[in-house]
XYZ file of C-alpha atoms in Angstrom:
540
model
C 0.431 0.546 -0.268
C 0.899 3.595 -0.516
C 2.198 5.772 2.039
C 3.715 8.975 2.254
C 5.690 11.438 3.857
C 6.357 14.916 4.148
C 9.832 16.563 4.903
C 11.628 19.514 4.073
C 14.133 19.248 0.378
C 17.532 19.652 1.170
C 19.014 18.717 -2.108
C 16.296 19.143 -5.283
C 15.731 16.132 -7.694
C 13.982 12.986 -8.330
C 14.614 9.199 -7.920
C 12.736 6.190 -7.989
C 15.249 2.977 -6.473
C 14.694 0.141 -4.140
C 15.310 1.510 -0.194
C 18.205 0.692 1.977
C 17.833 1.477 5.533
C 21.592 2.555 7.118
C 20.880 1.289 10.695
C 23.182 3.005 13.809
C 24.848 0.829 15.725
C 27.673 -1.069 15.969
C 27.875 -5.354 16.921
C 28.775 -6.819 19.856
C 32.561 -7.596 21.123
C 34.157 -10.337 23.781
C 36.497 -8.063 25.996
C 39.697 -10.245 27.090
C 39.601 -9.309 30.522
C 43.236 -7.966 30.244
C 43.842 -3.959 30.312
C 47.702 -3.795 28.055
C 45.177 -5.812 25.034
C 42.226 -4.383 25.460
C 44.302 -1.007 25.178
C 46.083 -1.947 22.220
C 42.684 -2.750 20.864
C 41.440 0.728 21.183
C 44.881 2.196 19.566
C 44.504 -0.371 16.758
C 40.534 1.261 16.107
C 41.457 4.733 16.735
C 44.072 4.113 13.955
C 41.851 2.232 11.944
C 39.577 4.616 11.701
C 42.026 7.996 11.418
C 43.418 5.721 8.569
C 39.922 5.505 6.855
C 39.413 9.465 7.190
C 42.292 10.351 5.422
C 41.782 7.955 2.670
C 38.186 9.354 2.488
C 40.197 13.048 2.192
C 42.297 12.156 -0.324
C 39.250 10.794 -3.037
C 37.294 13.651 -1.554
C 36.748 17.173 -3.433
C 37.851 20.309 -1.044
C 34.432 21.017 0.524
C 34.126 17.701 2.060
C 37.769 17.597 3.021
C 37.166 20.402 5.136
C 34.346 18.511 7.050
C 36.687 15.981 7.402
C 39.977 17.352 8.785
C 37.467 18.419 11.399
C 37.483 14.801 13.118
C 40.982 14.079 11.864
C 42.320 16.587 14.042
C 40.122 15.107 17.103
C 41.152 11.544 16.324
C 44.984 13.135 16.623
C 44.213 15.026 19.490
C 45.412 12.548 22.454
C 42.977 14.594 24.981
C 39.782 12.785 23.080
C 40.533 9.267 23.748
C 42.225 9.983 27.507
C 39.167 8.990 29.461
C 38.728 5.854 27.578
C 42.218 4.925 28.309
C 42.129 5.507 31.985
C 38.921 3.683 32.239
C 40.915 0.382 30.511
C 43.005 0.979 33.308
C 40.537 0.675 35.678
C 38.798 -2.130 34.386
C 36.663 -1.032 31.810
C 36.884 -3.218 28.143
C 37.527 -1.074 25.375
C 34.338 -0.368 23.661
C 32.670 0.033 27.025
C 35.335 2.644 27.724
C 35.177 4.327 24.339
C 31.502 4.602 24.105
C 31.674 6.182 27.957
C 34.122 8.829 26.880
C 32.422 9.851 23.973
C 29.002 9.991 25.583
C 29.898 12.247 27.933
C 32.358 14.072 25.129
C 29.423 13.952 23.167
C 26.976 15.678 26.077
C 29.193 18.451 26.441
C 28.845 19.605 22.884
C 25.549 19.177 22.906
C 25.061 21.490 26.350
C 27.084 23.953 24.896
C 25.734 27.867 24.666
C 27.973 28.227 21.425
C 25.964 26.620 18.726
C 29.089 26.268 16.907
C 30.129 23.494 19.356
C 26.273 21.748 19.686
C 26.130 21.748 15.424
C 29.432 19.806 15.824
C 28.463 17.146 18.136
C 27.339 15.037 14.697
C 31.117 14.618 14.014
C 31.633 13.181 17.345
C 29.265 10.768 17.037
C 30.706 10.012 13.596
C 34.216 9.188 15.617
C 32.170 7.562 18.106
C 30.571 4.762 15.538
C 33.477 4.592 12.956
C 36.489 3.439 16.257
C 33.247 1.271 17.552
C 32.827 -0.396 14.374
C 36.446 -1.295 14.333
C 36.204 -2.509 18.017
C 33.459 -4.783 17.746
C 34.506 -5.886 13.958
C 31.362 -4.789 12.279
C 33.164 -1.890 10.273
C 32.907 -3.697 7.107
C 29.971 -1.657 5.906
C 27.391 -3.567 3.535
C 27.774 -1.920 0.021
C 24.780 0.391 -0.892
C 22.954 -0.941 -4.057
C 23.698 1.429 -7.283
C 20.602 3.311 -7.270
C 19.648 2.797 -3.997
C 17.205 4.988 -1.697
C 19.194 5.655 1.277
C 16.943 6.038 4.473
C 18.478 6.493 7.807
C 18.083 8.548 11.043
C 20.725 10.719 9.854
C 23.891 10.216 8.085
C 27.641 10.974 8.866
C 29.517 12.947 6.250
C 32.134 9.848 6.040
C 28.932 7.675 5.896
C 27.839 9.487 2.975
C 30.967 9.989 1.006
C 31.357 6.590 1.111
C 28.742 5.811 -1.178
C 28.907 5.947 -5.091
C 25.998 7.871 -5.507
C 27.526 8.145 -9.646
C 24.734 6.168 -10.833
C 21.797 7.355 -9.226
C 19.823 7.076 -5.945
C 18.509 9.177 -3.207
C 18.464 10.047 0.331
C 15.658 10.355 3.055
C 16.675 11.194 6.721
C 14.214 10.558 9.233
C 16.347 13.652 11.389
C 18.996 15.462 9.790
C 18.723 19.286 8.801
C 18.608 21.488 5.603
C 22.210 23.044 6.298
C 23.894 20.143 7.269
C 27.680 18.911 6.142
C 25.209 15.693 4.782
C 22.786 18.392 2.884
C 25.374 20.803 1.638
C 27.326 17.345 0.182
C 24.582 15.954 -1.604
C 23.615 19.471 -3.049
C 27.322 19.858 -4.404
C 26.495 16.370 -5.891
C 23.521 16.772 -7.051
C 21.505 13.588 -4.808
C 18.275 14.495 -4.237
C 17.822 14.649 -0.686
C 15.029 14.911 2.270
C 15.192 15.780 5.409
C 13.059 15.750 9.176
C 10.639 12.996 7.404
C 9.746 12.024 11.134
C 9.375 8.444 10.211
C 10.458 4.989 11.550
C 12.545 3.871 9.880
C 11.012 0.184 9.829
C 7.998 1.392 8.122
C 10.244 1.982 5.184
C 11.109 -1.218 2.815
C 10.330 -2.096 -0.701
C 9.785 0.611 -3.279
C 10.397 4.384 -2.949
C 9.759 7.348 -4.763
C 12.021 10.400 -4.124
C 10.637 13.975 -4.634
C 12.672 16.291 -3.431
C 11.418 19.033 -5.185
C 7.875 18.779 -2.869
C 9.613 17.365 -0.154
C 7.725 14.185 -0.705
C 8.704 10.707 0.351
C 6.531 8.202 -1.302
C 6.668 4.402 0.303
C 5.666 1.697 -2.783
C 4.232 4.579 -5.369
C 1.120 3.606 -6.739
C 0.007 4.253 -10.567
C -0.981 7.871 -9.930
C 2.303 8.647 -8.268
C 4.449 6.274 -11.167
C 2.883 8.314 -13.828
C 3.896 12.003 -11.947
C 7.290 10.226 -11.633
C 7.725 9.350 -15.366
C 6.355 13.175 -16.217
C 8.727 15.013 -13.564
C 11.344 12.987 -15.189
C 10.891 14.162 -18.785
C 10.700 17.648 -17.367
C 13.401 17.607 -15.887
C 14.920 15.974 -18.731
C 13.434 19.223 -21.071
C 15.133 21.045 -18.054
C 18.102 20.145 -18.029
C 18.982 20.546 -21.467
C 17.464 23.639 -21.630
C 19.935 24.107 -18.434
C 22.987 22.637 -21.071
C 22.145 24.992 -23.919
C 21.682 28.348 -21.769
C 25.408 27.516 -20.211
C 26.703 28.635 -23.534
C 25.189 31.836 -23.548
C 25.806 35.282 -21.741
C 23.207 36.002 -19.177
C 20.946 38.622 -20.195
C 17.444 40.101 -18.083
C 14.651 39.998 -20.472
C 14.870 44.120 -20.459
C 18.670 43.500 -22.420
C 21.111 43.839 -18.826
C 24.021 41.951 -19.513
C 24.595 40.095 -16.252
C 28.136 38.896 -15.370
C 28.015 34.768 -14.051
C 31.648 33.798 -12.696
C 32.831 30.076 -11.223
C 33.263 29.224 -7.830
C 35.854 26.232 -7.801
C 37.266 24.532 -4.993
C 39.847 22.423 -7.050
C 41.400 23.138 -10.404
C 40.115 19.569 -11.485
C 36.590 21.164 -12.256
C 37.978 22.906 -14.892
C 39.111 19.705 -16.768
C 36.120 19.382 -18.233
C 34.661 22.831 -18.486
C 34.618 25.035 -21.824
C 35.467 28.794 -20.666
C 32.793 30.406 -22.931
C 30.340 29.345 -20.168
C 31.325 32.200 -18.016
C 32.910 35.626 -17.983
C 35.320 34.511 -15.494
C 36.161 33.095 -12.228
C 34.521 34.448 -9.277
C 35.811 32.688 -6.938
C 39.230 30.112 -6.420
C 38.991 28.667 -2.907
C 42.546 28.114 -2.280
C 42.304 26.424 1.245
C 42.650 22.616 -1.251
C 46.009 23.724 -1.741
C 47.341 23.304 2.683
C 45.081 20.162 3.494
C 47.907 18.242 1.883
C 49.051 15.708 4.205
C 52.820 16.593 3.411
C 52.428 20.301 4.732
C 51.746 23.315 3.647
C 52.050 24.423 -0.273
C 55.302 25.978 -1.265
C 55.477 29.289 -3.215
C 56.181 26.803 -6.248
C 53.588 24.561 -6.266
C 51.320 27.224 -4.977
C 52.132 29.327 -8.427
C 52.023 26.361 -10.689
C 48.311 25.622 -9.716
C 47.248 29.653 -10.329
C 48.931 29.658 -13.118
C 46.865 26.517 -14.287
C 43.473 27.906 -13.618
C 44.674 31.568 -14.653
C 45.225 29.959 -18.443
C 42.646 27.810 -18.393
C 40.442 31.596 -17.997
C 42.320 32.619 -21.171
C 42.268 35.950 -19.995
C 38.880 36.338 -18.432
C 38.999 37.956 -14.619
C 40.501 35.273 -11.995
C 39.900 36.015 -8.491
C 41.489 34.190 -6.489
C 41.228 34.235 -2.669
C 44.021 34.213 0.259
C 43.443 31.378 2.743
C 40.023 31.214 4.213
C 40.682 28.724 6.969
C 39.374 28.557 10.394
C 36.000 28.360 11.557
C 34.421 24.811 10.076
C 37.616 24.564 8.331
C 40.796 23.720 10.344
C 44.012 23.043 9.227
C 46.086 21.082 11.397
C 49.290 22.955 12.684
C 48.449 26.173 11.284
C 44.720 27.102 12.561
C 44.730 27.647 16.534
C 42.743 24.868 18.254
C 40.633 25.393 21.839
C 38.658 28.454 20.518
C 35.185 28.908 22.055
C 33.786 29.788 18.981
C 35.790 29.577 16.239
C 33.444 31.076 13.647
C 34.348 34.553 15.384
C 38.045 33.483 15.840
C 41.085 33.859 13.894
C 39.927 32.968 10.626
C 40.449 34.330 7.389
C 42.701 37.539 6.786
C 43.250 37.758 10.461
C 44.940 34.162 10.308
C 46.467 35.007 7.599
C 48.085 38.422 9.309
C 48.542 36.089 12.129
C 51.002 34.049 10.130
C 52.982 36.174 7.983
C 55.530 33.572 6.167
C 52.784 31.888 5.075
C 50.870 34.894 4.214
C 54.026 36.203 2.200
C 54.376 32.758 0.717
C 50.901 33.285 -1.188
C 51.519 36.803 -2.023
C 54.583 36.342 -3.890
C 52.788 32.937 -5.653
C 49.633 35.244 -6.673
C 51.283 37.621 -7.569
C 53.662 35.851 -9.946
C 51.140 33.903 -11.243
C 49.269 37.976 -12.735
C 51.641 37.622 -15.069
C 49.776 35.121 -16.916
C 46.433 36.404 -17.018
C 43.989 39.139 -15.506
C 44.446 37.794 -11.491
C 42.603 39.654 -8.745
C 43.498 39.130 -5.010
C 40.368 39.039 -2.271
C 40.728 38.840 1.064
C 38.355 37.015 3.743
C 36.800 38.012 6.869
C 37.870 41.607 6.201
C 36.664 43.658 9.002
C 37.912 47.017 9.493
C 40.077 49.289 6.833
C 43.543 48.992 8.525
C 43.202 45.386 7.805
C 43.074 46.094 4.387
C 45.989 48.523 4.647
C 48.129 46.228 6.325
C 47.431 43.392 3.902
C 48.174 45.789 0.997
C 51.633 46.624 2.125
C 52.519 43.109 2.851
C 51.311 42.569 -0.910
C 53.732 45.871 -2.402
C 56.642 44.655 -0.269
C 56.635 41.139 -1.882
C 56.246 42.098 -5.134
C 58.948 45.032 -4.492
C 61.157 42.069 -3.022
C 60.176 39.763 -6.482
C 61.304 43.096 -8.765
C 64.495 43.348 -6.876
C 65.224 39.462 -7.397
C 65.046 39.966 -11.122
C 60.978 37.525 -10.662
C 58.440 38.435 -13.135
C 55.785 39.500 -11.195
C 52.653 42.067 -11.588
C 50.907 43.719 -8.971
C 47.166 42.116 -8.794
C 44.221 44.367 -7.974
C 43.278 43.691 -3.901
C 39.423 43.486 -3.177
C 37.833 41.954 -0.574
C 34.904 39.710 0.407
C 32.403 41.488 1.992
C 30.834 38.736 4.813
C 31.308 40.278 7.766
C 28.466 43.094 9.153
C 31.030 45.770 10.513
C 33.074 45.658 6.342
C 28.881 46.043 5.044
C 28.151 48.475 7.379
C 30.702 50.489 6.922
C 31.659 49.153 2.901
C 32.241 53.480 2.120
C 35.200 53.117 3.980
C 37.299 50.175 2.627
C 39.115 51.962 -0.485
C 39.445 48.128 -2.107
C 39.507 47.711 -5.493
C 36.448 45.554 -5.354
C 34.072 44.276 -3.541
C 32.607 40.721 -3.248
C 29.455 39.792 -1.278
C 29.729 36.005 0.432
C 26.868 35.764 0.764
C 26.520 32.572 3.542
C 28.826 34.013 6.036
C 27.235 37.155 6.101
C 23.535 36.045 6.309
C 24.474 34.053 9.347
C 26.884 36.870 11.138
C 23.465 38.883 10.703
C 21.092 36.302 11.572
C 22.373 35.192 14.368
C 21.680 31.960 12.975
C 24.084 28.940 12.369
C 24.096 27.861 8.549
C 24.521 24.363 9.733
C 21.411 24.163 12.444
C 18.811 22.895 11.556
C 16.353 24.839 14.141
C 17.174 28.150 13.088
C 18.234 27.090 9.583
C 14.671 29.177 8.453
C 16.724 32.255 9.830
C 19.676 32.098 7.911
C 18.122 33.007 4.830
C 19.735 35.537 2.443
C 16.988 36.407 0.497
C 15.086 37.950 3.721
C 14.995 41.897 3.848
C 17.523 42.663 6.223
C 19.792 40.749 3.774
C 18.478 42.232 0.198
C 18.581 45.742 2.467
C 22.092 44.907 3.340
C 23.222 44.153 -0.256
C 21.779 47.050 -2.172
C 23.817 49.728 1.187
C 27.104 47.631 -0.315
C 26.062 47.552 -4.097
C 25.354 51.662 -3.251
C 28.619 51.834 -1.730
C 30.367 50.218 -4.364
C 28.560 52.371 -6.993
C 29.577 55.509 -5.153
C 33.108 54.789 -5.299
C 32.986 53.308 -8.711
C 34.296 50.158 -8.142
C 32.861 46.496 -9.175
C 31.170 44.676 -6.969
C 29.826 40.862 -7.215
C 28.117 38.021 -5.153
C 29.619 35.223 -4.445
C 27.828 32.840 -1.769
C 25.053 30.226 -2.482
C 22.786 32.565 -3.306
C 24.376 33.790 -6.264
C 23.363 30.603 -8.305
C 19.848 30.008 -6.634
C 17.080 30.628 -9.104
C 14.890 31.538 -6.674
C 17.322 34.136 -4.934
C 18.616 35.619 -8.549
C 15.866 38.141 -9.127
C 16.297 39.532 -5.635
C 19.570 40.241 -6.059
C 19.149 41.595 -9.512
C 16.716 43.831 -7.827
C 19.161 44.815 -5.026
C 21.173 46.359 -7.598
C 23.694 43.158 -8.197
C 24.553 42.748 -11.969
C 27.726 40.182 -11.147
C 27.390 36.594 -9.642
C 29.466 34.009 -8.799
C 28.336 30.472 -8.739
C 29.301 27.109 -8.837
C 30.127 25.683 -12.613
C 26.450 23.194 -12.568
C 24.019 26.112 -11.492
C 25.339 28.204 -14.434
C 22.760 26.819 -17.238
C 19.441 27.199 -14.143
C 20.987 30.887 -13.272
C 21.480 32.226 -16.997
C 17.702 30.862 -17.214
C 16.666 32.582 -14.466
C 18.754 35.388 -15.479
C 16.642 35.644 -18.697
C 13.616 36.011 -17.179
C 13.710 39.382 -15.082
C 12.523 41.808 -16.554
C 14.028 44.893 -14.386
C 12.196 47.615 -16.067
C 9.184 46.130 -14.272
C 10.467 46.537 -11.129
C 10.145 49.139 -8.903
C 13.253 50.861 -7.832
C 13.613 50.665 -4.152
C 12.430 48.060 -2.352
C 10.938 45.237 -5.262
C 11.066 42.580 -3.023
C 8.032 41.569 -0.291
C 8.076 42.943 3.263
């Protein structure tokens, strides 16, 4: 009999397939009764879990690697396992000791007044279960069949990344959040996902249809639902074909206004199969991917080689490269501070670069050298005060002068800032940057005081709310008054729902992942700016 369950769409799309339930929990284990043997069993399980995570990082793109790096940092910190080893010495079995110590750690995270730490409890659950699986001999997970509808209470990022989604499938979670790490990964990989179904997993068996556009899971769909699915598949195929065709055309509104469409990339490999003609340039290169190498921090030559490759791909189109944006939910072991009470408000972005001048100078030298090969723009993240920009500019100028003195070819790129801190947005007219790029993700969560990855407040972290649109308009007006370019490079830039509102707020340049370009250009083409009221043409 057909059953329908309503949830929230976390990643759009539709899929039909057999249900595959991923249950939480691990098997049983017989303890040795010898403390030294139990301690060795725990050490072995910790090392195996760490190896698993590092292997996943090697196979992952920058967005996934940043999530897993947090777990690696926790596992590499001996403090995490100290209570478990102490309990083993006192007579506990390794699995019981690990479970009890992690439960206490998790409880501390979940009870924290800090939203960041509450959200990170999911990573500790993931670590707990991964180590327990090795201790109990259940680490070999049953492979998910190709094209399956994966059902779970929630899914750890590492478990999601271990599934082969290349042959279809979808994700249906009884809990979860639209802003969780798994939801972000699902969107970036095109895996239809519904969260918050609130259903007992035992009720999920047989064939299922996921309609992640409408947020509906249909178990054992009847003829009418199957017929609707076939229509949706056809419509999706048509929309996909239109988006592919649109991607190769300029972005122009219905009234003839040209909109600049730029790309966000986190790894040069994303460009390998792309035609530069789909875009007007690259609006954001996240350089963090270079700093997650297990062999250490990248040197000047390594960075120069990667930047040059990206710049030459762009064929003289502008390439905006962001300096290292580490910290917050993107820790880099050995570089970012540990133990901050709120890393999102701590030493991250430009703050970290200025605190690590040798690392910053190395990156600036590589960028100045790469500018000899094209139109390079350097973007500084997490700028709060004009003096930070002035300091960064003086460091850049000094490094270029040193390169010139040494006879090394270099050119001064234009220097701009991300507008993602409310203080910078409100005082945008005080910055003498050469360009602005609005980072709508962080700016929204800071303005709304709502974490992007916390489901309970996800509705508040909406870049299309009136307060955000007014702030975007203020930044655009400040940029125009100073005759400098302004763009937007957050998630909102590629969201067809948000694009009309962003254009109404005065933005004429949007940056987004390559996969969203076609849909964004179609959304742009449907906007008639002449029909919009000049002031606040959005619903209140």
